[in-house]
Amino acid sequence: MRLFTLISILLLSINNLYSQVCDTNALQIHKVSASTLDANITPFELNRHHAFFNTSCAPKNKLVFYLVGTFGNPKLNLLFTKMAANYGYHVISIKYPNNTSATTACATENDTTCYENFHKEIIFGTDLCPSISVDSTNSIYVRSVKLLEYLSTTYPSENWGQFMIGNDIDWTKVITAGHSQGAGHSAYLSHIFPVQRGLMFAGPNEYMNNYNRVAPWFSSTSATADSNLYTFSSIHDELSNFSKQYAAWAGLGIPDNGDTVDVIGNNCPYNSTRMLYTTNFVTAGGWSNHGAVVSDDYTPIDVNGYPLYQDVWKYMLGICDLPTNIIESIINNEVNVFPIPAEEYIVVQSQNSFDNIEIINSLGETVFIKKDLKLNVTKIDVSLLEPGIYFIKINADKSSITKKVIIQ
């Protein structure tokens, strides 16, 4: 009987695994211009950085660092960034000098270091690429640091400071992500810094036509393992030839982790590959297929009003690609936490014994822990905790589940 119950729960969990989203009404969106953060940036920029944090989520304590494509704007790339925040990630989407594409700057250049220099100048403000002019003040890196410093000071309860070490970004807690030109910057950042993951949408497109090969920097030693790099593109991409994108992925070593998989007709975890594509054709004209993989203006919306590729985005972020998620879903169905809201105590009750219990505050700090319990039920005194939203983490047999609790 017990086995039948587990199988039933497992099947139900698989069907519902990808819909464990937080309360979207609790999503906070902070918009701030780079000019506001740095008086040296003139003239004043109307387009703004965006930052996202959902106060109802158990924080994953990972920063999604998103970069739009050429001429792109954070306010027109909200579907992916908002979704990531609604699953517990901190998210920033940076407005940076992006009026010149990498291919415009370098496709017919004889200098084989052009694409790498393009990234160095836009990311760090190092004067290396003659086709663009970006100083340190306007660089992606400096703008991002100033944004994180501002968020940490202005919204201390959201714990943005955890992604900084001194005046630098702690890249070990970062998932870089980007579309088109932003995909190239994401790839380069993950190449020089040891990030959690590097996500690339519709890119990179860094093919040297004069040499009939991809830029050489892709094949140099990387700080991030190729198994932590994920790509998603359209076979019908009008702007960035799919085979040339694949050449960049091959240079990064991504094909060592599995063949390409068409997301149409397949479900997460997509054979655990790192290279995803779509055969769906968008007929909106222009560069619609190039943008459809993640850009708000072109990404298809399903009959329920959700982005068609939402499960692809989640897989790339790491939400639904781990087998332990299924185990966690089973545990979730077998654990009861009450009363909610709580005033003096919380009771945790489970069909099976659990080992450890932690209570985590909204800053991601552990404020209570009990270990080596081997119990099915326990009562926790919470009367000394400040009122607010907390997350209780129940660990059992190398698996865990986190539930939100409110203490009054």
mmCIF file of C-alpha atoms in Angstrom:
data_model
loop_
_atom_site.group_PDB
_atom_site.id
_atom_site.type_symbol
_atom_site.label_atom_id
_atom_site.label_comp_id
_atom_site.label_asym_id
_atom_site.label_seq_id
_atom_site.Cartn_x
_atom_site.Cartn_y
_atom_site.Cartn_z
ATOM 1 C CA MET A 1 0.000 0.000 0.000
ATOM 2 C CA ARG A 2 2.870 2.338 0.884
ATOM 3 C CA LEU A 3 4.568 1.736 -2.497
ATOM 4 C CA PHE A 4 1.325 2.455 -4.348
ATOM 5 C CA THR A 5 0.932 5.705 -2.442
ATOM 6 C CA LEU A 6 4.482 6.775 -3.287
ATOM 7 C CA ILE A 7 4.010 5.989 -6.982
ATOM 8 C CA SER A 8 0.752 7.940 -7.050
ATOM 9 C CA ILE A 9 2.391 10.906 -5.348
ATOM 10 C CA LEU A 10 5.362 10.679 -7.710
ATOM 11 C CA LEU A 11 3.155 10.815 -10.808
ATOM 12 C CA LEU A 12 1.200 13.710 -9.376
ATOM 13 C CA SER A 13 4.428 15.486 -8.463
ATOM 14 C CA ILE A 14 5.820 15.126 -11.985
ATOM 15 C CA ASN A 15 2.685 16.747 -13.411
ATOM 16 C CA ASN A 16 2.774 19.610 -10.923
ATOM 17 C CA LEU A 17 6.518 19.977 -10.505
ATOM 18 C CA TYR A 18 6.878 22.961 -12.783
ATOM 19 C CA SER A 19 4.111 25.125 -11.296
ATOM 20 C CA GLN A 20 5.524 25.768 -7.822
ATOM 21 C CA VAL A 21 5.605 29.522 -8.246
ATOM 22 C CA CYS A 22 5.509 32.034 -5.381
ATOM 23 C CA ASP A 23 2.750 34.595 -4.874
ATOM 24 C CA THR A 24 3.227 36.852 -7.897
ATOM 25 C CA ASN A 25 1.477 39.697 -6.085
ATOM 26 C CA ALA A 26 4.505 39.894 -3.772
ATOM 27 C CA LEU A 27 6.927 40.627 -6.631
ATOM 28 C CA GLN A 28 8.904 43.828 -6.087
ATOM 29 C CA ILE A 29 10.267 45.637 -9.171
ATOM 30 C CA HIS A 30 12.828 48.375 -8.615
ATOM 31 C CA LYS A 31 13.625 50.675 -11.539
ATOM 32 C CA VAL A 32 16.572 53.043 -11.423
ATOM 33 C CA SER A 33 18.550 54.941 -14.031
ATOM 34 C CA ALA A 34 22.308 54.564 -14.280
ATOM 35 C CA SER A 35 22.481 58.377 -14.250
ATOM 36 C CA THR A 36 20.787 58.434 -10.853
ATOM 37 C CA LEU A 37 23.448 56.107 -9.473
ATOM 38 C CA ASP A 38 26.400 57.953 -10.976
ATOM 39 C CA ALA A 39 26.512 61.708 -11.621
ATOM 40 C CA ASN A 40 29.340 61.148 -14.113
ATOM 41 C CA ILE A 41 26.882 59.565 -16.560
ATOM 42 C CA THR A 42 25.577 62.305 -18.834
ATOM 43 C CA PRO A 43 23.216 63.021 -20.416
ATOM 44 C CA PHE A 44 20.551 61.635 -18.097
ATOM 45 C CA GLU A 45 19.314 58.227 -19.257
ATOM 46 C CA LEU A 46 15.561 57.699 -19.412
ATOM 47 C CA ASN A 47 15.871 53.923 -19.784
ATOM 48 C CA ARG A 48 16.456 52.240 -16.460
ATOM 49 C CA HIS A 49 17.984 49.178 -14.855
ATOM 50 C CA HIS A 50 15.414 46.779 -13.403
ATOM 51 C CA ALA A 51 15.744 44.670 -10.253
ATOM 52 C CA PHE A 52 13.289 41.995 -9.123
ATOM 53 C CA PHE A 53 12.673 40.304 -5.777
ATOM 54 C CA ASN A 54 9.643 38.356 -4.553
ATOM 55 C CA THR A 55 9.137 38.745 -0.810
ATOM 56 C CA SER A 56 6.972 35.609 -0.571
ATOM 57 C CA CYS A 57 9.625 33.221 -1.937
ATOM 58 C CA ALA A 58 12.157 31.201 -0.025
ATOM 59 C CA PRO A 59 15.240 33.002 -1.405
ATOM 60 C CA LYS A 60 17.544 30.859 -3.502
ATOM 61 C CA ASN A 61 20.384 33.274 -2.697
ATOM 62 C CA LYS A 62 21.429 33.318 -6.340
ATOM 63 C CA LEU A 63 21.555 36.392 -8.560
ATOM 64 C CA VAL A 64 20.287 36.196 -12.144
ATOM 65 C CA PHE A 65 22.369 38.786 -14.017
ATOM 66 C CA TYR A 66 20.446 39.501 -17.246
ATOM 67 C CA LEU A 67 21.731 41.451 -20.264
ATOM 68 C CA VAL A 68 19.481 42.529 -23.125
ATOM 69 C CA GLY A 69 20.544 42.432 -26.768
ATOM 70 C CA THR A 70 21.514 45.196 -29.190
ATOM 71 C CA PHE A 71 19.111 48.149 -28.838
ATOM 72 C CA GLY A 72 17.311 46.114 -26.171
ATOM 73 C CA ASN A 73 15.750 47.588 -23.056
ATOM 74 C CA PRO A 74 15.136 45.915 -19.669
ATOM 75 C CA LYS A 75 11.531 47.153 -19.630
ATOM 76 C CA LEU A 76 10.841 45.165 -22.820
ATOM 77 C CA ASN A 77 12.358 41.961 -21.429
ATOM 78 C CA LEU A 78 10.207 41.288 -18.388
ATOM 79 C CA LEU A 79 8.726 37.823 -18.915
ATOM 80 C CA PHE A 80 11.920 35.903 -18.196
ATOM 81 C CA THR A 81 13.213 38.194 -15.452
ATOM 82 C CA LYS A 82 9.902 38.355 -13.577
ATOM 83 C CA MET A 83 9.502 34.583 -13.846
ATOM 84 C CA ALA A 84 12.959 33.997 -12.362
ATOM 85 C CA ALA A 85 12.170 36.302 -9.432
ATOM 86 C CA ASN A 86 8.853 34.539 -8.854
ATOM 87 C CA TYR A 87 10.793 31.323 -8.250
ATOM 88 C CA GLY A 88 13.052 32.787 -5.574
ATOM 89 C CA TYR A 89 15.971 34.288 -7.519
ATOM 90 C CA HIS A 90 17.236 37.828 -7.065
ATOM 91 C CA VAL A 91 17.321 39.356 -10.567
ATOM 92 C CA ILE A 92 18.920 42.421 -12.110
ATOM 93 C CA SER A 93 18.513 43.474 -15.750
ATOM 94 C CA ILE A 94 21.146 46.007 -16.788
ATOM 95 C CA LYS A 95 20.776 48.952 -19.173
ATOM 96 C CA TYR A 96 24.169 49.371 -20.828
ATOM 97 C CA PRO A 97 25.624 50.937 -24.031
ATOM 98 C CA ASN A 98 24.271 48.487 -26.617
ATOM 99 C CA ASN A 99 23.724 50.432 -29.832
ATOM 100 C CA THR A 100 26.433 48.535 -31.730
ATOM 101 C CA SER A 101 26.208 44.768 -32.210
ATOM 102 C CA ALA A 102 29.180 42.431 -31.989
ATOM 103 C CA THR A 103 28.804 41.424 -35.650
ATOM 104 C CA THR A 104 28.719 45.070 -36.770
ATOM 105 C CA ALA A 105 31.915 45.688 -34.855
ATOM 106 C CA CYS A 106 33.813 42.527 -35.738
ATOM 107 C CA ALA A 107 32.326 40.205 -38.395
ATOM 108 C CA THR A 108 34.707 41.367 -41.143
ATOM 109 C CA GLU A 109 37.609 42.432 -38.909
ATOM 110 C CA ASN A 110 41.026 40.915 -39.580
ATOM 111 C CA ASP A 111 41.926 41.210 -35.899
ATOM 112 C CA THR A 112 41.071 37.801 -34.422
ATOM 113 C CA THR A 113 40.835 39.325 -30.921
ATOM 114 C CA CYS A 114 38.115 41.796 -31.979
ATOM 115 C CA TYR A 115 35.189 39.946 -30.386
ATOM 116 C CA GLU A 116 37.025 39.456 -27.108
ATOM 117 C CA ASN A 117 38.048 43.128 -27.099
ATOM 118 C CA PHE A 118 34.420 44.050 -27.830
ATOM 119 C CA HIS A 119 33.382 42.280 -24.608
ATOM 120 C CA LYS A 120 36.224 43.743 -22.566
ATOM 121 C CA GLU A 121 35.342 47.293 -23.570
ATOM 122 C CA ILE A 122 31.592 47.031 -22.985
ATOM 123 C CA ILE A 123 31.898 44.999 -19.778
ATOM 124 C CA PHE A 124 34.871 46.773 -18.173
ATOM 125 C CA GLY A 125 35.358 50.000 -20.156
ATOM 126 C CA THR A 126 38.837 49.059 -21.383
ATOM 127 C CA ASP A 127 39.628 50.974 -24.595
ATOM 128 C CA LEU A 128 40.352 48.104 -26.993
ATOM 129 C CA CYS A 129 37.722 48.009 -29.759
ATOM 130 C CA PRO A 130 37.877 50.825 -32.354
ATOM 131 C CA SER A 131 34.217 50.387 -33.394
ATOM 132 C CA ILE A 132 32.798 51.361 -29.978
ATOM 133 C CA SER A 133 33.550 53.857 -27.234
ATOM 134 C CA VAL A 134 32.646 52.757 -23.709
ATOM 135 C CA ASP A 135 34.527 54.061 -20.669
ATOM 136 C CA SER A 136 34.675 52.522 -17.207
ATOM 137 C CA THR A 137 31.861 54.700 -15.856
ATOM 138 C CA ASN A 138 29.456 53.399 -18.495
ATOM 139 C CA SER A 139 30.636 49.790 -18.448
ATOM 140 C CA ILE A 140 28.392 46.882 -17.540
ATOM 141 C CA TYR A 141 30.557 46.016 -14.552
ATOM 142 C CA VAL A 142 30.613 49.452 -12.918
ATOM 143 C CA ARG A 143 26.909 50.034 -13.584
ATOM 144 C CA SER A 144 26.093 46.656 -12.043
ATOM 145 C CA VAL A 145 28.207 47.250 -8.946
ATOM 146 C CA LYS A 146 26.575 50.629 -8.383
ATOM 147 C CA LEU A 147 23.117 49.101 -8.826
ATOM 148 C CA LEU A 148 23.818 46.331 -6.307
ATOM 149 C CA GLU A 149 25.227 48.857 -3.831
ATOM 150 C CA TYR A 150 22.109 50.998 -4.249
ATOM 151 C CA LEU A 151 19.769 48.021 -3.803
ATOM 152 C CA SER A 152 21.685 46.825 -0.735
ATOM 153 C CA THR A 153 21.415 50.244 0.913
ATOM 154 C CA THR A 154 17.877 51.098 -0.164
ATOM 155 C CA TYR A 155 16.262 47.678 0.380
ATOM 156 C CA PRO A 156 18.313 46.055 3.171
ATOM 157 C CA SER A 157 15.616 43.499 4.003
ATOM 158 C CA GLU A 158 16.000 42.007 0.498
ATOM 159 C CA ASN A 159 19.654 41.103 1.151
ATOM 160 C CA TRP A 160 21.187 42.285 -2.139
ATOM 161 C CA GLY A 161 24.495 42.752 -0.308
ATOM 162 C CA GLN A 162 25.087 38.995 -0.269
ATOM 163 C CA PHE A 163 26.141 39.243 -3.924
ATOM 164 C CA MET A 164 29.010 41.596 -3.178
ATOM 165 C CA ILE A 165 32.463 41.022 -1.706
ATOM 166 C CA GLY A 166 33.725 44.466 -0.805
ATOM 167 C CA ASN A 167 33.275 46.556 -3.947
ATOM 168 C CA ASP A 168 33.203 43.558 -6.295
ATOM 169 C CA ILE A 169 30.497 41.156 -7.421
ATOM 170 C CA ASP A 170 30.615 37.668 -5.930
ATOM 171 C CA TRP A 171 30.357 35.779 -9.214
ATOM 172 C CA THR A 172 30.154 32.409 -7.477
ATOM 173 C CA LYS A 173 26.544 33.319 -6.581
ATOM 174 C CA VAL A 174 25.623 34.565 -10.069
ATOM 175 C CA ILE A 175 23.744 33.062 -13.011
ATOM 176 C CA THR A 176 24.637 35.135 -16.066
ATOM 177 C CA ALA A 177 21.986 35.308 -18.781
ATOM 178 C CA GLY A 178 21.520 37.303 -21.946
ATOM 179 C CA HIS A 179 19.814 37.602 -25.317
ATOM 180 C CA SER A 180 21.651 38.100 -28.625
ATOM 181 C CA GLN A 181 24.533 40.517 -27.862
ATOM 182 C CA GLY A 182 23.701 39.879 -24.202
ATOM 183 C CA ALA A 183 24.188 36.148 -24.832
ATOM 184 C CA GLY A 184 27.747 36.869 -25.910
ATOM 185 C CA HIS A 185 28.386 38.967 -22.809
ATOM 186 C CA SER A 186 26.858 36.209 -20.653
ATOM 187 C CA ALA A 187 29.158 33.658 -22.280
ATOM 188 C CA TYR A 188 32.209 35.879 -21.803
ATOM 189 C CA LEU A 189 31.409 36.634 -18.164
ATOM 190 C CA SER A 190 31.003 32.920 -17.458
ATOM 191 C CA HIS A 191 34.289 32.355 -19.285
ATOM 192 C CA ILE A 192 36.345 34.675 -17.079
ATOM 193 C CA PHE A 193 34.441 34.272 -13.787
ATOM 194 C CA PRO A 194 33.364 31.045 -12.015
ATOM 195 C CA VAL A 195 29.595 31.542 -12.159
ATOM 196 C CA GLN A 196 26.793 29.210 -11.103
ATOM 197 C CA ARG A 197 25.473 29.002 -14.681
ATOM 198 C CA GLY A 198 25.767 30.826 -17.973
ATOM 199 C CA LEU A 199 22.575 31.110 -20.041
ATOM 200 C CA MET A 200 22.572 32.157 -23.697
ATOM 201 C CA PHE A 201 19.469 33.016 -25.735
ATOM 202 C CA ALA A 202 19.824 33.422 -29.540
ATOM 203 C CA GLY A 203 23.594 33.579 -29.344
ATOM 204 C CA PRO A 204 26.468 34.082 -29.166
ATOM 205 C CA ASN A 205 26.805 35.262 -32.769
ATOM 206 C CA GLU A 206 30.553 35.848 -33.019
ATOM 207 C CA TYR A 207 31.663 34.360 -36.306
ATOM 208 C CA MET A 208 34.642 35.835 -38.171
ATOM 209 C CA ASN A 209 33.617 35.777 -41.822
ATOM 210 C CA ASN A 210 37.134 36.630 -43.019
ATOM 211 C CA TYR A 211 38.464 33.471 -41.382
ATOM 212 C CA ASN A 212 35.371 31.260 -41.685
ATOM 213 C CA ARG A 213 35.554 30.360 -38.015
ATOM 214 C CA VAL A 214 34.221 31.382 -34.616
ATOM 215 C CA ALA A 215 36.218 33.849 -32.498
ATOM 216 C CA PRO A 216 39.188 32.090 -30.845
ATOM 217 C CA TRP A 217 38.362 33.199 -27.302
ATOM 218 C CA PHE A 218 35.614 30.539 -27.174
ATOM 219 C CA SER A 219 38.231 27.782 -27.157
ATOM 220 C CA SER A 220 40.441 29.251 -24.440
ATOM 221 C CA THR A 221 40.394 28.001 -20.837
ATOM 222 C CA SER A 222 37.149 28.815 -19.033
ATOM 223 C CA ALA A 223 36.537 29.579 -15.356
ATOM 224 C CA THR A 224 33.113 27.891 -15.574
ATOM 225 C CA ALA A 225 32.620 24.231 -16.465
ATOM 226 C CA ASP A 226 30.929 23.619 -19.838
ATOM 227 C CA SER A 227 28.336 21.501 -18.006
ATOM 228 C CA ASN A 228 27.063 24.742 -16.413
ATOM 229 C CA LEU A 229 26.413 26.485 -19.743
ATOM 230 C CA TYR A 230 22.955 26.413 -21.371
ATOM 231 C CA THR A 231 21.756 27.680 -24.749
ATOM 232 C CA PHE A 232 18.356 28.181 -26.384
ATOM 233 C CA SER A 233 17.895 29.348 -29.980
ATOM 234 C CA SER A 234 15.551 29.163 -32.952
ATOM 235 C CA ILE A 235 16.328 27.106 -36.034
ATOM 236 C CA HIS A 236 14.679 29.942 -37.993
ATOM 237 C CA ASP A 237 16.761 32.762 -36.474
ATOM 238 C CA GLU A 238 16.848 35.520 -39.114
ATOM 239 C CA LEU A 239 19.683 37.502 -37.554
ATOM 240 C CA SER A 240 22.062 34.963 -36.069
ATOM 241 C CA ASN A 241 22.649 31.854 -38.185
ATOM 242 C CA PHE A 242 21.947 28.745 -36.100
ATOM 243 C CA SER A 243 24.981 26.826 -37.368
ATOM 244 C CA LYS A 244 27.265 29.746 -36.486
ATOM 245 C CA GLN A 245 25.766 29.853 -32.997
ATOM 246 C CA TYR A 246 26.470 26.134 -32.721
ATOM 247 C CA ALA A 247 30.092 26.778 -33.679
ATOM 248 C CA ALA A 248 30.376 29.062 -30.638
ATOM 249 C CA TRP A 249 28.748 26.439 -28.393
ATOM 250 C CA ALA A 250 31.185 23.828 -29.708
ATOM 251 C CA GLY A 251 34.107 26.129 -28.918
ATOM 252 C CA LEU A 252 32.831 26.372 -25.348
ATOM 253 C CA GLY A 253 32.622 22.573 -25.116
ATOM 254 C CA ILE A 254 28.860 22.471 -24.556
ATOM 255 C CA PRO A 255 28.195 19.557 -26.996
ATOM 256 C CA ASP A 256 30.177 17.306 -24.628
ATOM 257 C CA ASN A 257 27.084 17.334 -22.420
ATOM 258 C CA GLY A 258 24.578 16.003 -24.959
ATOM 259 C CA ASP A 259 23.123 16.668 -28.390
ATOM 260 C CA THR A 260 20.731 19.481 -29.283
ATOM 261 C CA VAL A 261 17.075 18.910 -28.333
ATOM 262 C CA ASP A 262 13.974 20.442 -29.919
ATOM 263 C CA VAL A 263 11.808 21.789 -27.107
ATOM 264 C CA ILE A 264 8.699 21.407 -29.267
ATOM 265 C CA GLY A 265 7.271 18.008 -28.369
ATOM 266 C CA ASN A 266 9.718 17.441 -25.499
ATOM 267 C CA ASN A 267 9.463 18.252 -21.812
ATOM 268 C CA CYS A 268 11.831 19.195 -19.032
ATOM 269 C CA PRO A 269 14.492 17.901 -18.376
ATOM 270 C CA TYR A 270 15.025 17.647 -22.187
ATOM 271 C CA ASN A 271 17.344 14.631 -21.971
ATOM 272 C CA SER A 272 19.503 16.720 -19.617
ATOM 273 C CA THR A 273 21.146 18.419 -22.596
ATOM 274 C CA ARG A 274 22.605 21.917 -22.457
ATOM 275 C CA MET A 275 21.706 22.902 -26.048
ATOM 276 C CA LEU A 276 18.027 23.590 -26.734
ATOM 277 C CA TYR A 277 16.318 24.850 -29.861
ATOM 278 C CA THR A 278 12.843 25.454 -31.210
ATOM 279 C CA THR A 279 11.413 24.587 -34.622
ATOM 280 C CA ASN A 280 8.376 26.787 -33.986
ATOM 281 C CA PHE A 281 8.148 29.499 -36.649
ATOM 282 C CA VAL A 282 7.040 33.013 -35.657
ATOM 283 C CA THR A 283 5.462 34.975 -38.511
ATOM 284 C CA ALA A 284 5.565 38.476 -37.000
ATOM 285 C CA GLY A 285 8.244 39.567 -39.482
ATOM 286 C CA GLY A 286 11.570 41.277 -38.924
ATOM 287 C CA TRP A 287 13.755 39.439 -36.426
ATOM 288 C CA SER A 288 10.803 37.798 -34.692
ATOM 289 C CA ASN A 289 12.321 34.303 -34.524
ATOM 290 C CA HIS A 290 15.557 35.760 -33.191
ATOM 291 C CA GLY A 291 13.594 37.415 -30.392
ATOM 292 C CA ALA A 292 10.997 34.699 -29.819
ATOM 293 C CA VAL A 293 13.187 32.561 -27.542
ATOM 294 C CA VAL A 294 13.005 35.153 -24.723
ATOM 295 C CA SER A 295 12.041 38.684 -25.862
ATOM 296 C CA ASP A 296 8.621 39.952 -24.708
ATOM 297 C CA ASP A 297 7.584 41.335 -28.092
ATOM 298 C CA TYR A 298 7.922 38.022 -29.908
ATOM 299 C CA THR A 299 7.924 35.057 -27.525
ATOM 300 C CA PRO A 300 4.726 33.020 -28.101
ATOM 301 C CA ILE A 301 2.060 32.933 -25.394
ATOM 302 C CA ASP A 302 0.111 29.716 -24.835
ATOM 303 C CA VAL A 303 -3.664 29.330 -24.429
ATOM 304 C CA ASN A 304 -3.353 29.830 -20.655
ATOM 305 C CA GLY A 305 -1.557 33.148 -21.052
ATOM 306 C CA TYR A 306 1.904 31.818 -20.159
ATOM 307 C CA PRO A 307 5.059 32.138 -22.277
ATOM 308 C CA LEU A 308 5.355 29.046 -24.460
ATOM 309 C CA TYR A 309 8.983 28.589 -23.427
ATOM 310 C CA GLN A 310 8.567 29.117 -19.692
ATOM 311 C CA ASP A 311 9.513 25.511 -18.861
ATOM 312 C CA VAL A 312 12.626 25.895 -21.036
ATOM 313 C CA TRP A 313 13.659 29.003 -19.099
ATOM 314 C CA LYS A 314 13.062 27.215 -15.807
ATOM 315 C CA TYR A 315 15.146 24.243 -16.908
ATOM 316 C CA MET A 316 18.000 26.524 -17.885
ATOM 317 C CA LEU A 317 17.844 28.215 -14.494
ATOM 318 C CA GLY A 318 18.032 24.838 -12.771
ATOM 319 C CA ILE A 319 14.560 24.705 -11.281
ATOM 320 C CA CYS A 320 13.391 21.432 -12.779
ATOM 321 C CA ASP A 321 16.468 19.589 -13.978
ATOM 322 C CA LEU A 322 17.468 17.835 -10.743
ATOM 323 C CA PRO A 323 15.992 14.466 -9.755
ATOM 324 C CA THR A 324 15.882 15.615 -6.129
ATOM 325 C CA ASN A 325 13.094 18.013 -7.090
ATOM 326 C CA ILE A 326 10.805 15.022 -7.578
ATOM 327 C CA ILE A 327 11.809 13.674 -4.170
ATOM 328 C CA GLU A 328 11.188 17.095 -2.640
ATOM 329 C CA SER A 329 7.707 17.120 -4.169
ATOM 330 C CA ILE A 330 6.966 13.742 -2.587
ATOM 331 C CA ILE A 331 8.104 15.034 0.793
ATOM 332 C CA ASN A 332 6.009 18.172 0.286
ATOM 333 C CA ASN A 333 2.871 16.057 -0.005
ATOM 334 C CA GLU A 334 3.737 14.207 3.189
ATOM 335 C CA VAL A 335 4.622 17.159 5.440
ATOM 336 C CA ASN A 336 2.151 19.351 7.291
ATOM 337 C CA VAL A 337 3.121 22.593 9.047
ATOM 338 C CA PHE A 338 0.596 24.334 11.318
ATOM 339 C CA PRO A 339 -0.787 26.652 12.575
ATOM 340 C CA ILE A 340 -0.281 29.322 9.901
ATOM 341 C CA PRO A 341 -0.085 32.110 10.836
ATOM 342 C CA ALA A 342 1.657 31.147 14.089
ATOM 343 C CA GLU A 343 2.113 33.110 17.294
ATOM 344 C CA GLU A 344 3.749 30.932 19.940
ATOM 345 C CA TYR A 345 4.588 27.609 18.295
ATOM 346 C CA ILE A 346 4.740 25.700 15.015
ATOM 347 C CA VAL A 347 4.079 21.983 14.657
ATOM 348 C CA VAL A 348 5.789 19.981 11.901
ATOM 349 C CA GLN A 349 4.157 16.640 11.149
ATOM 350 C CA SER A 350 5.289 14.076 8.566
ATOM 351 C CA GLN A 351 4.286 10.581 7.439
ATOM 352 C CA ASN A 352 7.976 9.664 7.617
ATOM 353 C CA SER A 353 10.666 10.673 10.078
ATOM 354 C CA PHE A 354 12.765 13.754 9.343
ATOM 355 C CA ASP A 355 16.269 14.571 10.514
ATOM 356 C CA ASN A 356 16.801 18.326 10.704
ATOM 357 C CA ILE A 357 14.606 21.420 10.781
ATOM 358 C CA GLU A 358 15.708 24.980 10.047
ATOM 359 C CA ILE A 359 13.815 28.264 10.208
ATOM 360 C CA ILE A 360 15.158 30.892 7.804
ATOM 361 C CA ASN A 361 14.240 34.584 7.818
ATOM 362 C CA SER A 362 13.589 36.743 4.737
ATOM 363 C CA LEU A 363 17.310 37.609 4.562
ATOM 364 C CA GLY A 364 18.186 33.953 4.109
ATOM 365 C CA GLU A 365 19.642 33.733 7.637
ATOM 366 C CA THR A 366 19.072 30.622 9.755
ATOM 367 C CA VAL A 367 17.405 31.751 13.002
ATOM 368 C CA PHE A 368 16.580 28.304 14.388
ATOM 369 C CA ILE A 369 17.871 24.781 13.835
ATOM 370 C CA LYS A 370 17.239 21.331 15.319
ATOM 371 C CA LYS A 371 19.372 18.386 14.268
ATOM 372 C CA ASP A 372 19.303 14.587 14.523
ATOM 373 C CA LEU A 373 15.611 14.470 15.367
ATOM 374 C CA LYS A 374 14.535 11.170 13.779
ATOM 375 C CA LEU A 375 10.937 12.197 14.518
ATOM 376 C CA ASN A 376 7.582 12.254 12.734
ATOM 377 C CA VAL A 377 6.288 15.275 14.641
ATOM 378 C CA THR A 378 7.873 18.104 16.594
ATOM 379 C CA LYS A 379 6.741 21.352 18.202
ATOM 380 C CA ILE A 380 8.892 24.484 17.812
ATOM 381 C CA ASP A 381 8.699 27.546 20.070
ATOM 382 C CA VAL A 382 8.670 30.664 17.856
ATOM 383 C CA SER A 383 7.480 33.157 20.462
ATOM 384 C CA LEU A 384 10.839 34.953 20.538
ATOM 385 C CA LEU A 385 11.025 35.492 16.772
ATOM 386 C CA GLU A 386 10.100 38.858 15.270
ATOM 387 C CA PRO A 387 6.759 38.878 13.394
ATOM 388 C CA GLY A 388 7.145 38.408 9.654
ATOM 389 C CA ILE A 389 7.611 35.890 6.864
ATOM 390 C CA TYR A 390 9.880 32.914 7.499
ATOM 391 C CA PHE A 391 10.729 29.703 5.695
ATOM 392 C CA ILE A 392 10.896 26.353 7.424
ATOM 393 C CA LYS A 393 13.206 23.796 5.822
ATOM 394 C CA ILE A 394 12.605 20.132 6.630
ATOM 395 C CA ASN A 395 15.440 17.729 5.783
ATOM 396 C CA ALA A 396 14.869 13.991 5.471
ATOM 397 C CA ASP A 397 17.090 11.270 4.018
ATOM 398 C CA LYS A 398 19.254 13.606 1.863
ATOM 399 C CA SER A 399 16.178 15.437 0.563
ATOM 400 C CA SER A 400 14.488 18.605 1.742
ATOM 401 C CA ILE A 401 11.418 20.767 1.332
ATOM 402 C CA THR A 402 10.917 24.411 2.237
ATOM 403 C CA LYS A 403 7.576 25.880 3.288
ATOM 404 C CA LYS A 404 6.629 29.480 3.980
ATOM 405 C CA VAL A 405 5.298 30.336 7.436
ATOM 406 C CA ILE A 406 3.993 33.583 8.887
ATOM 407 C CA ILE A 407 4.723 34.495 12.484
ATOM 408 C CA GLN A 408 2.502 37.130 14.086
#
